CSV table of C-alpha atoms in Angstrom, one decimal:
chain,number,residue,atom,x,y,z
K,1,UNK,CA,424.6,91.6,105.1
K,2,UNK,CA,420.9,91.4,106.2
K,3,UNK,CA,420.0,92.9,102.2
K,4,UNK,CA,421.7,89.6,100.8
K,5,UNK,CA,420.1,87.4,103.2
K,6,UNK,CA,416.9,89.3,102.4
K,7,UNK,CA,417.5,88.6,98.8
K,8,UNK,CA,418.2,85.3,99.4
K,9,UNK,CA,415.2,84.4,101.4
K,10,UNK,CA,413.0,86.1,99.0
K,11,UNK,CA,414.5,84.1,96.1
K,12,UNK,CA,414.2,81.0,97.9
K,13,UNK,CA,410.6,81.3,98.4
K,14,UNK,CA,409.9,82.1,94.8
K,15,UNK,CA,411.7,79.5,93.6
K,16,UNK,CA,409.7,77.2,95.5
K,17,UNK,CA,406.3,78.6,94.7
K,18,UNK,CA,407.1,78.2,90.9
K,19,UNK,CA,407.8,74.8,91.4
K,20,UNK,CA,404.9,73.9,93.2
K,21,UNK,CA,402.7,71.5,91.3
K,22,UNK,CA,398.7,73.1,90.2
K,23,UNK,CA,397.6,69.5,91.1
K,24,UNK,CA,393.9,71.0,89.6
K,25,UNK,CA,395.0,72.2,86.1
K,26,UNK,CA,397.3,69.8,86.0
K,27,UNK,CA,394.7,66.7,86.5
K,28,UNK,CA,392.2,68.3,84.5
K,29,UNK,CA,394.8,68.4,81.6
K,30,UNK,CA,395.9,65.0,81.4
K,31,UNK,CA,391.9,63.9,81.8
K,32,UNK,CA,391.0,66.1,78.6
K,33,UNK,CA,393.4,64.3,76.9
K,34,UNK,CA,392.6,60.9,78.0
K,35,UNK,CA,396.5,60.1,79.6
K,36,UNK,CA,395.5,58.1,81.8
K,37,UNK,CA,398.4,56.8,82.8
K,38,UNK,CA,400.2,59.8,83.9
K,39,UNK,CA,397.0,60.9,85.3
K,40,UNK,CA,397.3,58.1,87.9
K,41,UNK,CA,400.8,59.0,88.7
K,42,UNK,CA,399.5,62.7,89.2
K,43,UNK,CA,396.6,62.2,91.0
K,44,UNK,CA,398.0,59.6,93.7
K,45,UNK,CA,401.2,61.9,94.4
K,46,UNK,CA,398.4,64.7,95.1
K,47,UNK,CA,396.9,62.4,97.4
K,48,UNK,CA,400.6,61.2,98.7
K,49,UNK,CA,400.8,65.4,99.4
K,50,UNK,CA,397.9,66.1,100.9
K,51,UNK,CA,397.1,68.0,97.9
K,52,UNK,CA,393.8,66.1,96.5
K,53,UNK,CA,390.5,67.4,96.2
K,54,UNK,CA,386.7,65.9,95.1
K,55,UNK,CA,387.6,66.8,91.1
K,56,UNK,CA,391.4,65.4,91.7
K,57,UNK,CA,390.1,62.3,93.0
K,58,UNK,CA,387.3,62.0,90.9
K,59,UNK,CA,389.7,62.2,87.9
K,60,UNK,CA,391.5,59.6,89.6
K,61,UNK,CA,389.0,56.7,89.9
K,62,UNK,CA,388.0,57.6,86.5
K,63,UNK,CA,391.4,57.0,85.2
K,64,UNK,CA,391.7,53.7,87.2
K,65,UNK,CA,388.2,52.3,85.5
K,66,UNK,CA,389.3,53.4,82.2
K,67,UNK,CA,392.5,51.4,82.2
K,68,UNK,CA,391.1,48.2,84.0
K,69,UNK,CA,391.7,48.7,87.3
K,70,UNK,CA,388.2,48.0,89.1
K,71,UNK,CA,389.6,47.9,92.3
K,72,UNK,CA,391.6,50.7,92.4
K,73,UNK,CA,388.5,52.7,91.1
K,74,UNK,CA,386.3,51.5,93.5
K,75,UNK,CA,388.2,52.0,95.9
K,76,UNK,CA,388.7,56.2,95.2
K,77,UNK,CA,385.1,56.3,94.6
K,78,UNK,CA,383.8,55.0,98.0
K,79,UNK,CA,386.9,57.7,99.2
K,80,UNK,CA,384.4,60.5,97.0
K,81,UNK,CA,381.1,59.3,98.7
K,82,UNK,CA,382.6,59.2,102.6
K,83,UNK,CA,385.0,62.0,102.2
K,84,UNK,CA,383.0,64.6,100.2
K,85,UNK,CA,379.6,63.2,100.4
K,86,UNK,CA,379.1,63.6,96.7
K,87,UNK,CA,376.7,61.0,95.3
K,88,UNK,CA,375.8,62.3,91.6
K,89,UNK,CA,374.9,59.7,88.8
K,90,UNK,CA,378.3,59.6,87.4
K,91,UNK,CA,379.7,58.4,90.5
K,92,UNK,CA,376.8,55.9,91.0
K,93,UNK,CA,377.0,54.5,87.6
K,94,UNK,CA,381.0,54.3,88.1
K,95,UNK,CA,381.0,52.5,91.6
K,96,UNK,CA,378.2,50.3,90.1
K,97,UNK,CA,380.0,49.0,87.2
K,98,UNK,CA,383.7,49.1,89.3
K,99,UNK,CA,381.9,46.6,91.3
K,100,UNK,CA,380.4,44.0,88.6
K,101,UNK,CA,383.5,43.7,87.1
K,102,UNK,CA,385.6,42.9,90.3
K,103,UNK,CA,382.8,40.4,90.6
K,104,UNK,CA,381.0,42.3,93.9
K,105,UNK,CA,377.9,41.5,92.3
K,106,UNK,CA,375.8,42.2,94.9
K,107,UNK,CA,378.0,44.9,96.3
K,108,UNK,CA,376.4,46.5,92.5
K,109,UNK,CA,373.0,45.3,93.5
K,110,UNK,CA,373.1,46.6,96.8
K,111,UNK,CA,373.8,50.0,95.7
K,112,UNK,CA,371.5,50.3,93.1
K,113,UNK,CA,368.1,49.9,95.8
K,114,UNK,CA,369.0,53.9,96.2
K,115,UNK,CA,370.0,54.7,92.5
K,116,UNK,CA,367.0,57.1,90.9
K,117,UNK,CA,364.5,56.0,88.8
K,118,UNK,CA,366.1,56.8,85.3
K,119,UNK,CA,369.8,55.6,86.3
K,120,UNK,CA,367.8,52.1,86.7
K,121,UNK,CA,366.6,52.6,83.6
K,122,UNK,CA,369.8,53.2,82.3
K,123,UNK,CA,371.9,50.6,84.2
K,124,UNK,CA,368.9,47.7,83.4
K,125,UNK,CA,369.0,47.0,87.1
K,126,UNK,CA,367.2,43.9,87.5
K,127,UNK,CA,366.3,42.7,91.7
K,128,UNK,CA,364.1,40.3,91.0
K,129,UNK,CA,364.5,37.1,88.6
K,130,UNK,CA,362.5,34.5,89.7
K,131,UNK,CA,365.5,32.2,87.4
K,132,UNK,CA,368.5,34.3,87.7
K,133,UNK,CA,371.1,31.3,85.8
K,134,UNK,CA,370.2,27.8,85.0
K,135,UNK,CA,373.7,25.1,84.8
K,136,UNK,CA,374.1,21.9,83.9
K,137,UNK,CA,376.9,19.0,84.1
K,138,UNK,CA,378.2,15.5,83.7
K,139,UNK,CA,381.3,14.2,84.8
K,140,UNK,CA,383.1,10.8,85.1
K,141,UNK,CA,385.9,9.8,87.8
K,142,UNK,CA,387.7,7.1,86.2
K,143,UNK,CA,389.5,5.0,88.8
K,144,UNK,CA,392.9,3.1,88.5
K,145,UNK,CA,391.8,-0.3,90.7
K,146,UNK,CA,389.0,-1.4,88.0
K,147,UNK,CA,390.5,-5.0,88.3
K,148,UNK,CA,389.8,-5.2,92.0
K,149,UNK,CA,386.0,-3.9,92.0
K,150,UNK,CA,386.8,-0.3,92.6
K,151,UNK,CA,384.7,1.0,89.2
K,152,UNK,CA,384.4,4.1,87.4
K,153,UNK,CA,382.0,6.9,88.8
K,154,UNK,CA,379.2,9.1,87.2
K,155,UNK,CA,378.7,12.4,88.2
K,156,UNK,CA,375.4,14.5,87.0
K,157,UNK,CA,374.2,17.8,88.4
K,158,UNK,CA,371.4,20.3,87.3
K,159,UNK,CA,371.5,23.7,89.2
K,160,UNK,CA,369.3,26.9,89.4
K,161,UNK,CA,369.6,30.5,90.5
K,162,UNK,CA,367.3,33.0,92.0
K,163,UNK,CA,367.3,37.1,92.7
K,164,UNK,CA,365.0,37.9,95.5
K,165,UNK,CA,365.3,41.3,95.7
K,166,UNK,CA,368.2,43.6,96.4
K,167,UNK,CA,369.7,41.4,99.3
K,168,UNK,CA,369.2,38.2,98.6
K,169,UNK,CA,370.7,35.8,96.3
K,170,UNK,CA,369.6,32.0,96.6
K,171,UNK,CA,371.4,28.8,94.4
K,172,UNK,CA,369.7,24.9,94.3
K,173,UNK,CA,371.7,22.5,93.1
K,174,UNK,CA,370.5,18.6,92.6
K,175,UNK,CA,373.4,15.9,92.3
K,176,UNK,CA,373.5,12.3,91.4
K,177,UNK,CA,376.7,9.6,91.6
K,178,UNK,CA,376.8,6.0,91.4
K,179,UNK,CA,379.2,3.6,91.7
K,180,UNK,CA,380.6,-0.1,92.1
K,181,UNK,CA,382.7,0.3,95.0
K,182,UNK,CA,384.2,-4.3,96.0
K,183,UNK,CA,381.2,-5.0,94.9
K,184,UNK,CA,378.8,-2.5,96.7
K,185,UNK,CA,376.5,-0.4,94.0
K,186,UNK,CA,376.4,2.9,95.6
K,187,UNK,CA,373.5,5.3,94.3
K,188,UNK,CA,373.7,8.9,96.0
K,189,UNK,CA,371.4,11.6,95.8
K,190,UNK,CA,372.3,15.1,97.0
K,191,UNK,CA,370.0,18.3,97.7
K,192,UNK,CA,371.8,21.5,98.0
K,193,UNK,CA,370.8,25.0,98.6
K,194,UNK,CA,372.6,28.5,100.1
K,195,UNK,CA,371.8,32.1,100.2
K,196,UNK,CA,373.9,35.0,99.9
K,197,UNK,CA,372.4,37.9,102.5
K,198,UNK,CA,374.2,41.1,101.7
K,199,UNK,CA,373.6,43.1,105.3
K,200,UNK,CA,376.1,46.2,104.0
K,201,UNK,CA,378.5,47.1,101.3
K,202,UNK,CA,381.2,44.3,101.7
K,203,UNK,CA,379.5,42.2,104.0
K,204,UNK,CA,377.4,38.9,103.1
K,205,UNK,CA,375.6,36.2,105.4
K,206,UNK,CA,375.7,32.9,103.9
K,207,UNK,CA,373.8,30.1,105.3
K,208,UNK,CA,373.5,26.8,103.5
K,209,UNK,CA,371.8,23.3,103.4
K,210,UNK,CA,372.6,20.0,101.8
K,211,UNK,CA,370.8,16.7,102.0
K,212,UNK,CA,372.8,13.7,101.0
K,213,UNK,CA,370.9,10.2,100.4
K,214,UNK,CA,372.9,7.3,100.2
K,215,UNK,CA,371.1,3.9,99.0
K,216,UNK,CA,373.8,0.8,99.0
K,217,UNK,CA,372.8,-2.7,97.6
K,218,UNK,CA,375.0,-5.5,97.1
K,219,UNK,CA,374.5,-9.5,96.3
K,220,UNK,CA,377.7,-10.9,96.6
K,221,UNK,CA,381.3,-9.7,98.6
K,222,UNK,CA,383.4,-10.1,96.1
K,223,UNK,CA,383.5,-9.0,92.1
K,224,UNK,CA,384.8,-10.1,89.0
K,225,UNK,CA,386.9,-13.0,90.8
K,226,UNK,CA,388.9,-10.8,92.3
K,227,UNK,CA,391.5,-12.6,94.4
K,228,UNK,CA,391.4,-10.4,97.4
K,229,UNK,CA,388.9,-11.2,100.4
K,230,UNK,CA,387.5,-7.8,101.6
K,231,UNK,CA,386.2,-7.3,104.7
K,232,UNK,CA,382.8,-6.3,103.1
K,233,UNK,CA,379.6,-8.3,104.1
K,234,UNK,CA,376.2,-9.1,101.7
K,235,UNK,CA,374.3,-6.1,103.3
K,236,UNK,CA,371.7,-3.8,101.8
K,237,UNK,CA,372.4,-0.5,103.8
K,238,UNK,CA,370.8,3.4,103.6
K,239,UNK,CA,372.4,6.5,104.8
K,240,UNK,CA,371.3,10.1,105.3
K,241,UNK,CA,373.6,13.1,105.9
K,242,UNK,CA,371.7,16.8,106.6
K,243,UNK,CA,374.7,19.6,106.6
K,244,UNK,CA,373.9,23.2,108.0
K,245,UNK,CA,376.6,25.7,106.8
K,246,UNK,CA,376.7,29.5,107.9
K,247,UNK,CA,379.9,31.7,106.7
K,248,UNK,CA,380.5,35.5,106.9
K,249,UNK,CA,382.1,36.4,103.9
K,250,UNK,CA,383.8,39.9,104.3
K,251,UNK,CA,385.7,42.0,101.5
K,252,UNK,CA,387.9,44.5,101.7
K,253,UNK,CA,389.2,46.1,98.5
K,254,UNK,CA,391.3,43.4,97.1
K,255,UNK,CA,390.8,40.8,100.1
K,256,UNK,CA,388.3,39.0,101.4
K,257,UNK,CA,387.5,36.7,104.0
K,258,UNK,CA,384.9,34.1,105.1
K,259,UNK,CA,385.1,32.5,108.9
K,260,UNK,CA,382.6,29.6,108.5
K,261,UNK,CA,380.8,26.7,110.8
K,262,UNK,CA,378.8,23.3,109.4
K,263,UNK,CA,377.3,20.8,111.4
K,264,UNK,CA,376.6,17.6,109.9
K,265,UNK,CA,374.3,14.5,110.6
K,266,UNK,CA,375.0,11.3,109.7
K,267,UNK,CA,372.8,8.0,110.4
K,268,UNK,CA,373.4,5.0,108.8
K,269,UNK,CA,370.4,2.2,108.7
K,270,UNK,CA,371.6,-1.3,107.8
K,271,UNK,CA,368.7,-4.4,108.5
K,272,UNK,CA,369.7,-5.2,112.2
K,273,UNK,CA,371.0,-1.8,113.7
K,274,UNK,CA,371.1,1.9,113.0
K,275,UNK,CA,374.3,4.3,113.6
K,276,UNK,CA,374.2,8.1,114.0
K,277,UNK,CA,377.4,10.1,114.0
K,278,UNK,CA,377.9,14.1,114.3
K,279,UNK,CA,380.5,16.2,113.1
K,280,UNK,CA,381.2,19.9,113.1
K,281,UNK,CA,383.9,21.8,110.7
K,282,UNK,CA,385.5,25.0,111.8
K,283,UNK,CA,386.7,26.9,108.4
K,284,UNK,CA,388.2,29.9,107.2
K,285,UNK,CA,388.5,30.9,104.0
K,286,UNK,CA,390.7,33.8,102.4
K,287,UNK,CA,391.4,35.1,99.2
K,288,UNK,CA,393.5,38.1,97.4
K,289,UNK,CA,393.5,39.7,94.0
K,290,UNK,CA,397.1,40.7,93.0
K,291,UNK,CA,397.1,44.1,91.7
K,292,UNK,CA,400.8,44.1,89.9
K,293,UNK,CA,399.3,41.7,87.7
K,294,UNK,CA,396.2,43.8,86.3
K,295,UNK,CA,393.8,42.1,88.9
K,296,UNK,CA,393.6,39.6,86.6
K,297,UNK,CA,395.3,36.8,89.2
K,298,UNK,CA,393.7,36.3,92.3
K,299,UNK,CA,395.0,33.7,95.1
K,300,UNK,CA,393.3,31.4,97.5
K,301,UNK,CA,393.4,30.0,101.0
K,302,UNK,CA,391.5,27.9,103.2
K,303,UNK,CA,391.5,26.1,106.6
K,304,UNK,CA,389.8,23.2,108.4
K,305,UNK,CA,389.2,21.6,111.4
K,306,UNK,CA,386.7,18.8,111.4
K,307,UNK,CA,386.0,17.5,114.5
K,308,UNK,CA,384.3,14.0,114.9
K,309,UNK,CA,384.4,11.4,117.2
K,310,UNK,CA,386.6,13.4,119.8
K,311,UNK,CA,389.5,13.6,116.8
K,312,UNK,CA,390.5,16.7,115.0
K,313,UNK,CA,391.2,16.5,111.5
K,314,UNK,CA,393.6,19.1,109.4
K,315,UNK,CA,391.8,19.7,105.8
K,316,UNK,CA,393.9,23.0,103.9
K,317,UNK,CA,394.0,23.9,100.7
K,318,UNK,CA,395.5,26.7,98.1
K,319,UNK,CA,393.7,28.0,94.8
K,320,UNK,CA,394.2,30.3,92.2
K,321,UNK,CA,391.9,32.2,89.4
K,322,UNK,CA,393.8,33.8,86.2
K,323,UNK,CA,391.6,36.0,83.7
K,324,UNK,CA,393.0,35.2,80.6
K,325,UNK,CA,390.5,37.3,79.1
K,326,UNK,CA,387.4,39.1,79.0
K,327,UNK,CA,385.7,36.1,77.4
K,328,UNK,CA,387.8,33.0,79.4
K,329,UNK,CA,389.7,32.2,82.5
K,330,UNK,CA,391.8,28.9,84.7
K,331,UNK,CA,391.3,28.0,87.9
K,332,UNK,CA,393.3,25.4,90.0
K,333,UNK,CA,393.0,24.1,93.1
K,334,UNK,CA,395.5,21.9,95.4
K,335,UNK,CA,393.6,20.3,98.7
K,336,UNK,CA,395.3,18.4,101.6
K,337,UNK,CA,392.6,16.2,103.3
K,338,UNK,CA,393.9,12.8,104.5
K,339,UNK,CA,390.2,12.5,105.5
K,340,UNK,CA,386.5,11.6,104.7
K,341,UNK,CA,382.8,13.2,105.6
K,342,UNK,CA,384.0,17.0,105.5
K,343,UNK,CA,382.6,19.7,103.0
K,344,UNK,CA,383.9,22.4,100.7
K,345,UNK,CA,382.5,25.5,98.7
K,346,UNK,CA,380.2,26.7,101.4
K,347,UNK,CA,379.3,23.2,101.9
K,348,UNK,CA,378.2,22.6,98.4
K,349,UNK,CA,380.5,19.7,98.2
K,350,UNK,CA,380.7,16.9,101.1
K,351,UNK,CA,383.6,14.0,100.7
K,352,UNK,CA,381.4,11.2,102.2
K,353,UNK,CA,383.5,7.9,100.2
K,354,UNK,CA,384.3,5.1,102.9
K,355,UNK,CA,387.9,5.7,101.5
K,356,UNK,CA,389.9,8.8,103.3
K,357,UNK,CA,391.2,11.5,100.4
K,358,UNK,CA,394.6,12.0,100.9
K,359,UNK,CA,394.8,14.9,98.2
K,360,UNK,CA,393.8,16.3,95.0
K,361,UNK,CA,394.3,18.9,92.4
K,362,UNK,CA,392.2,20.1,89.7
K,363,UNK,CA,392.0,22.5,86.8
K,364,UNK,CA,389.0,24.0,85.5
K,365,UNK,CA,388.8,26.1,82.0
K,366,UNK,CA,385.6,28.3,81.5
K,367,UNK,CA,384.7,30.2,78.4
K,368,UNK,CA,382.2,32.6,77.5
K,369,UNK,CA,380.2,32.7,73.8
K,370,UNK,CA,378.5,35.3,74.7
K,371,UNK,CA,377.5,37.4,77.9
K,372,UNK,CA,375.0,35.1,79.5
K,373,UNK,CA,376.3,31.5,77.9
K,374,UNK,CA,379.8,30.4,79.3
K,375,UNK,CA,380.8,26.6,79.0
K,376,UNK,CA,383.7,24.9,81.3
K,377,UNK,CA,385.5,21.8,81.6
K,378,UNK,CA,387.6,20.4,84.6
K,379,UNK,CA,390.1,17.6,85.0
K,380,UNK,CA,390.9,16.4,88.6
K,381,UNK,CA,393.6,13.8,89.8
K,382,UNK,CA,392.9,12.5,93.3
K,383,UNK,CA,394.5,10.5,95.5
K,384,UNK,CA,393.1,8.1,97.8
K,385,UNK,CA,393.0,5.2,100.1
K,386,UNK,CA,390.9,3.0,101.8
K,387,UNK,CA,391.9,2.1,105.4
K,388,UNK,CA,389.6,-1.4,106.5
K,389,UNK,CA,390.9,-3.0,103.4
K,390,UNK,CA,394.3,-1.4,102.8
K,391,UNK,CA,394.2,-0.5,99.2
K,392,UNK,CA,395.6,2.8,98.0
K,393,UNK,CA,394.6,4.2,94.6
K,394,UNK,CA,393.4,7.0,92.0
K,395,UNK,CA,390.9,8.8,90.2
K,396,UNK,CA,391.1,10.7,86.8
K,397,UNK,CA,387.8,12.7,86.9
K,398,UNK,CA,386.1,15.0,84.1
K,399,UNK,CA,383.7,17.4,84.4
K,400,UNK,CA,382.0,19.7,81.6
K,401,UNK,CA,379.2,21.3,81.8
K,402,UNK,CA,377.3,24.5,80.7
K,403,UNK,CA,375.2,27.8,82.4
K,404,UNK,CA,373.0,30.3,81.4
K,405,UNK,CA,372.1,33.5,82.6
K,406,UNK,CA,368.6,35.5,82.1
């Protein structure tokens, strides 16, 4: 009896050690054949196992670049660097491009400051451009309520990019609207400027500041006959708004997020009297790239509380950002405002109309002729209402415009 358990035992054991997976050979196998496919099913089940090792990995996040999965690839070779503290040019030169094309450029940049001399030669690592992009655009905001004086807008904005260095990352933008609004010609002016501090892998300081000039002239309360009496008096009025933004934008993988604060200043100087109000927006702002779509869809959510006045306004919003291709992409965007004087894009944008925006939605397509020239076009519908004089109504807007990068 104990020669057939014996036997058993025995054939038990060597059944179990021929069915025991060389994760190694196996790996290497699939990777001299380029099956890259199978190779990702391998190598994560040697992971799932306990089973991995620096060359089974490695295969791994080679195998996840080499079928479009950035993420997935940077991901396995930050794993290499912390786990095994291996840091050879293939691995830099990986994690370097993993990162560019999951749009962590300065993730890339970052990482480059410690690359040697002749992978920066390679790469083409630029930190310093003195004009990193140059962008241009027009746009129009056609309103609905032309017959009662609320006219058309125009929209033109010139912007400029710099690369100072391996951390730091600064945009301008300068902005220009006018407008009939019941009879009040409305010229605004609008300076805007951020930076993009990256501290550490993942983690970016953004502080930002906007200057918005407001210059208001009117002759007469009411336009074009209009058979409604506003409540607008002959006035000739200036206004000036100063925003300070600061966010934290931190990324993880496939998510990131970015708690921000702005302050804003507003003073309005009419001939007999001048008006200063101050308002501060508490934001956060979330987003996700899907990975059972390819990465190429990633979703967006953000939050605000603007608080003015001792009241607490509720802005939200939801956006999303599909690759189509290498060479073109949509983007929408849905926000909920039912508000006025609150900003958006790291405080690039600041709603400061005397009407409240109840909500809007927009659409942008952007296409790329080559590398550094990409063109776009957005169409927004927006709703909104003004409150003194009880009108409700809508704009149509377009907006095209074109960038360039050095």
């Amino acid at each position: 009896m104990k020669r057939i358990i014996m036997i058993l035992t025995l054939g038990f054991a060597q059944l179990t050690t021929a069915q025991t997976i060389d994760y190694t050979a196996e790996t290497l196998a699939l990777f001299t054949a380029k099956d890259w496919t199978n190779l990702i099913e391998l190598g994560e089940e040697a992971i799932q196992k306990k089973q991995s090792s620096y060359v089974i990995e490695y295969r791994l996040a080679v195998a996840y670049y080499n079928t479009n999965q950035y993420f997935d690839s940077a991901k396995h070779f930050e794993n290499i660097q912390k786990t095994y503290a291996v840091n050879n040019d293939y691995i830099l030169e990986y994690l370097y491009y993993s990162y560019l094309f999951t749009g962590r450029n300065q993730d890339a940049l970052f990482i480059s400051k410690s690359f040697p001399f002749h992978l920066k030669q390679k790469i083409g690592v630029k930190n310093f451009e003195f004009i990193d992009y140059i962008s241009s655009e027009i746009g129009i905001k056609l309103s609905d309520r032309k017959n009662i004086g609320i006219e058309n807008l125009s929209y033109f904005n010139i912007g400029l990019g710099q690369k100072l260095g391996y951390y730091i990352n600064v945009n301008h933008a300068y902005t220009e609207l006018t407008q009939n609004y019941l009879g009040f010609d409305y010229k605004q002016r609008e300076y805007y400027v951020n930076a993009k501090a990256h501290v550490a892998r993942g983690l970016t300081l953004i502080p930002a500041y906007h200057y918005i000039g407001i210059f208001e002239n009117t002759a007469s309360a009411r336009r074009n006959n209009s058979p409604v009496n506003f409540m607008n008096t002959t006035r000739a009025n200036d206004e000036a708004i100063y925003l300070l933004y600061f966010g934290l934008k931190k990324q993880w993988n496939r998510f990131s997020i970015v708690p921000n604060i702005s302050y804003s200043n507003s003073t309005l100087t009419t001939d007999n009297s001048k008006e200063t109000v101050d308002r501060i927006q508490y934001g956060l702002d979330m987003g996700y790239t899907v990975k059972g779509l390819n990465d190429k869809l990633w979703l967006g959510f953000d939050a605000n509380i603007l608080d003015a006045n001792n009241k607490n306004d509720f802005i939200w919003g939801t956006k999303a950002y599909y690759q189509i291709n290498p060479k073109a992409f949509f983007y929408v965007r849905y926000l909920n405002a039912n508000t006025s004087n609150f900003s958006e894009n790291n405080g690039e944008y600041y709603y400061n109309s005397v009407s409240i925006l109840t909500d809007k939605i927009g659409i942008t397509y952007n296409y790329h002729f080559t590398p550094k020239f990409s063109w776009f076009i957005n169409y927004q519908y927006e709703n909104a209402e003004d409150l003194e004089n009880d009108i409700l109504f809508s704009y149509n807007t377009l907006i095209t415009g074109l960038k360039y990068d050095f």
